[in-house]
Amino acid sequence: MKNLVTFITFFPLLLGFILAAVWWTQAGTFEPLLTGLGLLATITGIFGERWASANEKRIEFLRALLNECRSNEVILSDSRFNPNSHKPGRPIVFPRLIISVTETAMSTTGYAYASDVFVERQDRELFSLLHQWRHTANEFNRRLDITELRTFTNLSPQEIRSLYEALQELKEFNDALNLTQHITTFLKSKYPKGGGNSEVLIPSRNY
């Protein structure tokens, strides 16, 4: 449907531009030339507006993704994940990893949005990292659910502490921490910031 709309939009303009060019070669006046220039400006204007819109959406997504990664780094460094900071025998509620931006890009309902963002070959690595991150974060959040459920069932202080120590030693915890840091570093290196002190990331086209 999108291709059909594009064809219906641009074909009459392109055909009109070609006819204006033929008209100009035969008439030798400025009227067909001005008509052709007007049609050319319309075509390039539509393409330019679409490119600007897609680029703005892309930048907004990258900025939101970077902010989400930074938030998750703060969450993973929360003192509640350190067994030594807990009060003996007192169950706690853990903060969950945030995956809202990733889910928006990866979910079925957000597929159109994702297809607009990941349009270039250079984004394939980032797209792969986000798939890994979504799986890791979901697994870790499920581990938190299980841990909280068990610690709130009147376990002894020793059992609660053992569960919290096991939580910090989980593969999912280390994977989440390493992957979050890796995505943050990747965004900063492959999508450098714009001018000044702006946090807006701009796509790099040199790799």
mmCIF file of C-alpha atoms in Angstrom:
data_model
loop_
_atom_site.group_PDB
_atom_site.id
_atom_site.type_symbol
_atom_site.label_atom_id
_atom_site.label_comp_id
_atom_site.label_asym_id
_atom_site.label_seq_id
_atom_site.Cartn_x
_atom_site.Cartn_y
_atom_site.Cartn_z
ATOM 1 C CA MET A 1 0.000 0.000 0.000
ATOM 2 C CA LYS A 2 2.845 2.372 0.849
ATOM 3 C CA ASN A 3 4.509 1.728 -2.533
ATOM 4 C CA LEU A 4 1.198 2.302 -4.323
ATOM 5 C CA VAL A 5 0.666 5.647 -2.609
ATOM 6 C CA THR A 6 4.239 6.653 -3.450
ATOM 7 C CA PHE A 7 3.707 5.705 -7.108
ATOM 8 C CA ILE A 8 0.412 7.620 -7.312
ATOM 9 C CA THR A 9 2.059 10.650 -5.710
ATOM 10 C CA PHE A 10 5.218 10.875 -7.771
ATOM 11 C CA PHE A 11 4.303 9.409 -11.159
ATOM 12 C CA PRO A 12 2.078 12.342 -12.277
ATOM 13 C CA LEU A 13 4.720 14.831 -11.092
ATOM 14 C CA LEU A 14 7.501 12.977 -12.904
ATOM 15 C CA LEU A 15 5.414 12.632 -16.037
ATOM 16 C CA GLY A 16 4.567 16.343 -15.931
ATOM 17 C CA PHE A 17 8.265 17.215 -15.566
ATOM 18 C CA ILE A 18 9.180 15.074 -18.593
ATOM 19 C CA LEU A 19 6.411 16.623 -20.687
ATOM 20 C CA ALA A 20 7.520 20.116 -19.624
ATOM 21 C CA ALA A 21 11.074 19.300 -20.706
ATOM 22 C CA VAL A 22 9.839 18.097 -24.110
ATOM 23 C CA TRP A 23 7.622 21.157 -24.390
ATOM 24 C CA TRP A 24 10.561 23.441 -23.644
ATOM 25 C CA THR A 25 12.767 21.849 -26.316
ATOM 26 C CA GLN A 26 10.043 22.419 -28.907
ATOM 27 C CA ALA A 27 8.592 25.751 -27.840
ATOM 28 C CA GLY A 28 11.816 27.513 -26.953
ATOM 29 C CA THR A 29 10.040 29.788 -24.459
ATOM 30 C CA PHE A 30 10.462 30.240 -20.736
ATOM 31 C CA GLU A 31 6.944 29.097 -19.804
ATOM 32 C CA PRO A 32 7.656 25.329 -20.057
ATOM 33 C CA LEU A 33 11.001 25.846 -18.338
ATOM 34 C CA LEU A 34 9.310 27.548 -15.383
ATOM 35 C CA THR A 35 6.698 24.792 -15.283
ATOM 36 C CA GLY A 36 9.430 22.142 -15.241
ATOM 37 C CA LEU A 37 11.331 23.927 -12.476
ATOM 38 C CA GLY A 38 8.161 24.165 -10.409
ATOM 39 C CA LEU A 39 7.499 20.445 -10.770
ATOM 40 C CA LEU A 40 11.139 19.640 -9.952
ATOM 41 C CA ALA A 41 10.948 21.783 -6.813
ATOM 42 C CA THR A 42 7.755 19.959 -5.777
ATOM 43 C CA ILE A 43 9.345 16.527 -6.229
ATOM 44 C CA THR A 44 12.524 17.403 -4.355
ATOM 45 C CA GLY A 45 10.495 19.159 -1.653
ATOM 46 C CA ILE A 46 8.419 16.044 -0.982
ATOM 47 C CA PHE A 47 11.532 13.848 -0.831
ATOM 48 C CA GLY A 48 13.258 16.377 1.419
ATOM 49 C CA GLU A 49 10.310 16.549 3.813
ATOM 50 C CA ARG A 50 10.148 12.766 4.054
ATOM 51 C CA TRP A 51 13.873 12.509 4.688
ATOM 52 C CA ALA A 52 13.757 15.214 7.372
ATOM 53 C CA SER A 53 10.821 13.508 9.088
ATOM 54 C CA ALA A 54 12.512 10.099 9.051
ATOM 55 C CA ASN A 55 15.789 11.561 10.281
ATOM 56 C CA GLU A 56 14.052 13.395 13.135
ATOM 57 C CA LYS A 57 12.291 10.192 14.182
ATOM 58 C CA ARG A 58 15.601 8.343 14.034
ATOM 59 C CA ILE A 59 17.370 10.904 16.233
ATOM 60 C CA GLU A 60 14.541 10.885 18.785
ATOM 61 C CA PHE A 61 14.714 7.110 19.004
ATOM 62 C CA LEU A 62 18.499 7.053 19.474
ATOM 63 C CA ARG A 63 18.284 9.720 22.170
ATOM 64 C CA ALA A 64 15.532 7.811 24.001
ATOM 65 C CA LEU A 65 17.515 4.586 23.723
ATOM 66 C CA LEU A 66 20.638 6.196 25.170
ATOM 67 C CA ASN A 67 18.627 7.632 28.075
ATOM 68 C CA GLU A 68 17.094 4.213 28.712
ATOM 69 C CA CYS A 69 20.547 2.591 28.811
ATOM 70 C CA ARG A 70 21.786 5.181 31.289
ATOM 71 C CA SER A 71 18.726 4.622 33.481
ATOM 72 C CA ASN A 72 19.336 0.875 33.470
ATOM 73 C CA GLU A 73 22.958 1.388 34.487
ATOM 74 C CA VAL A 74 21.697 3.355 37.502
ATOM 75 C CA ILE A 75 19.171 0.625 38.312
ATOM 76 C CA LEU A 76 21.789 -2.143 38.192
ATOM 77 C CA SER A 77 24.039 -0.165 40.536
ATOM 78 C CA ASP A 78 21.200 0.261 43.054
ATOM 79 C CA SER A 79 22.212 -0.684 46.606
ATOM 80 C CA ARG A 80 19.297 -3.109 46.816
ATOM 81 C CA PHE A 81 21.236 -5.488 44.594
ATOM 82 C CA ASN A 82 24.023 -5.579 47.177
ATOM 83 C CA PRO A 83 23.268 -8.263 49.807
ATOM 84 C CA ASN A 84 25.508 -6.488 52.333
ATOM 85 C CA SER A 85 23.220 -3.437 52.379
ATOM 86 C CA HIS A 86 20.097 -5.377 53.390
ATOM 87 C CA LYS A 87 18.582 -5.476 56.840
ATOM 88 C CA PRO A 88 18.694 -9.080 58.140
ATOM 89 C CA GLY A 89 15.524 -11.018 57.439
ATOM 90 C CA ARG A 90 13.713 -8.109 55.812
ATOM 91 C CA PRO A 91 12.454 -8.800 52.251
ATOM 92 C CA ILE A 92 12.746 -5.974 49.740
ATOM 93 C CA VAL A 93 11.250 -5.012 46.385
ATOM 94 C CA PHE A 94 13.794 -4.626 43.576
ATOM 95 C CA PRO A 95 13.704 -2.036 40.790
ATOM 96 C CA ARG A 96 13.008 -3.508 37.367
ATOM 97 C CA LEU A 97 15.031 -2.950 34.226
ATOM 98 C CA ILE A 98 13.405 -0.564 31.759
ATOM 99 C CA ILE A 99 12.780 -1.871 28.258
ATOM 100 C CA SER A 100 9.997 0.418 27.025
ATOM 101 C CA VAL A 101 11.995 1.968 24.165
ATOM 102 C CA THR A 102 13.315 -1.429 23.092
ATOM 103 C CA GLU A 103 9.836 -2.960 23.229
ATOM 104 C CA THR A 104 8.450 -0.124 21.119
ATOM 105 C CA ALA A 105 11.000 -0.865 18.417
ATOM 106 C CA MET A 106 10.727 -4.656 18.589
ATOM 107 C CA SER A 107 7.043 -5.303 19.241
ATOM 108 C CA THR A 108 4.598 -6.147 16.495
ATOM 109 C CA THR A 109 2.654 -2.943 17.068
ATOM 110 C CA GLY A 110 5.847 -0.929 16.759
ATOM 111 C CA TYR A 111 7.156 -2.682 13.667
ATOM 112 C CA ALA A 112 6.316 0.189 11.332
ATOM 113 C CA TYR A 113 8.162 2.537 13.641
ATOM 114 C CA ALA A 114 11.139 0.178 13.794
ATOM 115 C CA SER A 115 11.218 -0.191 10.021
ATOM 116 C CA ASP A 116 11.500 3.596 9.713
ATOM 117 C CA VAL A 117 14.352 3.742 12.231
ATOM 118 C CA PHE A 118 16.426 0.749 11.116
ATOM 119 C CA VAL A 119 16.570 1.545 7.435
ATOM 120 C CA GLU A 120 20.310 1.475 6.907
ATOM 121 C CA ARG A 121 22.819 -1.364 6.815
ATOM 122 C CA GLN A 122 24.825 0.288 9.570
ATOM 123 C CA ASP A 123 21.979 -0.270 12.043
ATOM 124 C CA ARG A 124 22.025 -4.060 11.826
ATOM 125 C CA GLU A 125 24.439 -4.442 14.718
ATOM 126 C CA LEU A 126 22.384 -2.139 16.923
ATOM 127 C CA PHE A 127 19.210 -4.017 15.995
ATOM 128 C CA SER A 128 20.901 -7.307 16.992
ATOM 129 C CA LEU A 129 22.062 -5.828 20.312
ATOM 130 C CA LEU A 130 18.535 -4.680 21.108
ATOM 131 C CA HIS A 131 17.200 -8.188 20.505
ATOM 132 C CA GLN A 132 19.764 -9.550 22.951
ATOM 133 C CA TRP A 133 18.994 -6.812 25.456
ATOM 134 C CA ARG A 134 15.242 -7.431 25.387
ATOM 135 C CA HIS A 135 15.720 -11.150 26.045
ATOM 136 C CA THR A 136 18.275 -10.553 28.826
ATOM 137 C CA ALA A 137 16.233 -7.853 30.553
ATOM 138 C CA ASN A 138 13.044 -9.920 30.464
ATOM 139 C CA GLU A 139 14.853 -12.922 31.924
ATOM 140 C CA PHE A 140 16.391 -10.824 34.688
ATOM 141 C CA ASN A 141 13.086 -9.169 35.575
ATOM 142 C CA ARG A 142 11.481 -12.619 35.807
ATOM 143 C CA ARG A 143 14.257 -13.682 38.187
ATOM 144 C CA LEU A 144 13.420 -10.685 40.347
ATOM 145 C CA ASP A 145 9.762 -11.735 40.419
ATOM 146 C CA ILE A 146 10.706 -15.239 41.560
ATOM 147 C CA THR A 147 13.138 -13.959 44.194
ATOM 148 C CA GLU A 148 10.588 -11.549 45.655
ATOM 149 C CA LEU A 149 7.903 -14.226 45.708
ATOM 150 C CA ARG A 150 10.153 -16.584 47.657
ATOM 151 C CA THR A 151 11.488 -14.007 50.114
ATOM 152 C CA PHE A 152 7.982 -12.851 51.054
ATOM 153 C CA THR A 153 6.891 -16.360 52.062
ATOM 154 C CA ASN A 154 8.276 -16.204 55.609
ATOM 155 C CA LEU A 155 11.724 -17.624 54.936
ATOM 156 C CA SER A 156 14.433 -17.432 57.569
ATOM 157 C CA PRO A 157 16.923 -14.519 57.449
ATOM 158 C CA GLN A 158 19.650 -16.911 56.323
ATOM 159 C CA GLU A 159 17.541 -18.197 53.425
ATOM 160 C CA ILE A 160 16.645 -14.668 52.358
ATOM 161 C CA ARG A 161 20.284 -13.626 52.360
ATOM 162 C CA SER A 162 21.218 -16.708 50.325
ATOM 163 C CA LEU A 163 18.627 -15.803 47.699
ATOM 164 C CA TYR A 164 19.915 -12.232 47.472
ATOM 165 C CA GLU A 165 23.508 -13.407 47.152
ATOM 166 C CA ALA A 166 22.469 -15.837 44.420
ATOM 167 C CA LEU A 167 20.630 -13.040 42.621
ATOM 168 C CA GLN A 168 23.751 -10.893 42.349
ATOM 169 C CA GLU A 169 25.748 -13.884 41.088
ATOM 170 C CA LEU A 170 23.220 -14.730 38.394
ATOM 171 C CA LYS A 171 24.409 -14.887 34.810
ATOM 172 C CA GLU A 172 21.460 -12.659 33.851
ATOM 173 C CA PHE A 173 22.652 -9.930 36.223
ATOM 174 C CA ASN A 174 26.143 -9.848 34.714
ATOM 175 C CA ASP A 175 24.755 -10.139 31.187
ATOM 176 C CA ALA A 176 22.361 -7.235 31.770
ATOM 177 C CA LEU A 177 25.107 -5.051 33.221
ATOM 178 C CA ASN A 178 27.624 -5.849 30.462
ATOM 179 C CA LEU A 179 25.103 -5.530 27.654
ATOM 180 C CA THR A 180 23.764 -2.205 28.934
ATOM 181 C CA GLN A 181 27.277 -0.780 29.103
ATOM 182 C CA HIS A 182 28.087 -2.204 25.673
ATOM 183 C CA ILE A 183 25.018 -0.631 24.033
ATOM 184 C CA THR A 184 25.775 2.715 25.693
ATOM 185 C CA THR A 185 29.373 2.633 24.431
ATOM 186 C CA PHE A 186 28.193 1.494 20.996
ATOM 187 C CA LEU A 187 25.731 4.381 20.704
ATOM 188 C CA LYS A 188 28.336 6.926 21.713
ATOM 189 C CA SER A 189 30.956 5.595 19.290
ATOM 190 C CA LYS A 190 28.802 4.776 16.255
ATOM 191 C CA TYR A 191 26.292 7.578 16.663
ATOM 192 C CA PRO A 192 28.302 10.570 17.950
ATOM 193 C CA LYS A 193 26.606 13.558 19.522
ATOM 194 C CA GLY A 194 25.724 16.636 17.547
ATOM 195 C CA GLY A 195 27.357 20.007 18.053
ATOM 196 C CA GLY A 196 27.584 21.807 21.353
ATOM 197 C CA ASN A 197 26.390 20.131 24.510
ATOM 198 C CA SER A 198 23.421 18.477 22.876
ATOM 199 C CA GLU A 199 22.600 14.915 23.848
ATOM 200 C CA VAL A 200 21.122 14.284 20.430
ATOM 201 C CA LEU A 201 22.857 11.432 18.657
ATOM 202 C CA ILE A 202 23.342 11.689 14.929
ATOM 203 C CA PRO A 203 23.810 8.704 12.621
ATOM 204 C CA SER A 204 27.398 8.089 11.611
ATOM 205 C CA ARG A 205 27.871 7.092 7.975
ATOM 206 C CA ASN A 206 31.546 6.218 8.129
ATOM 207 C CA TYR A 207 31.396 2.542 9.061
#
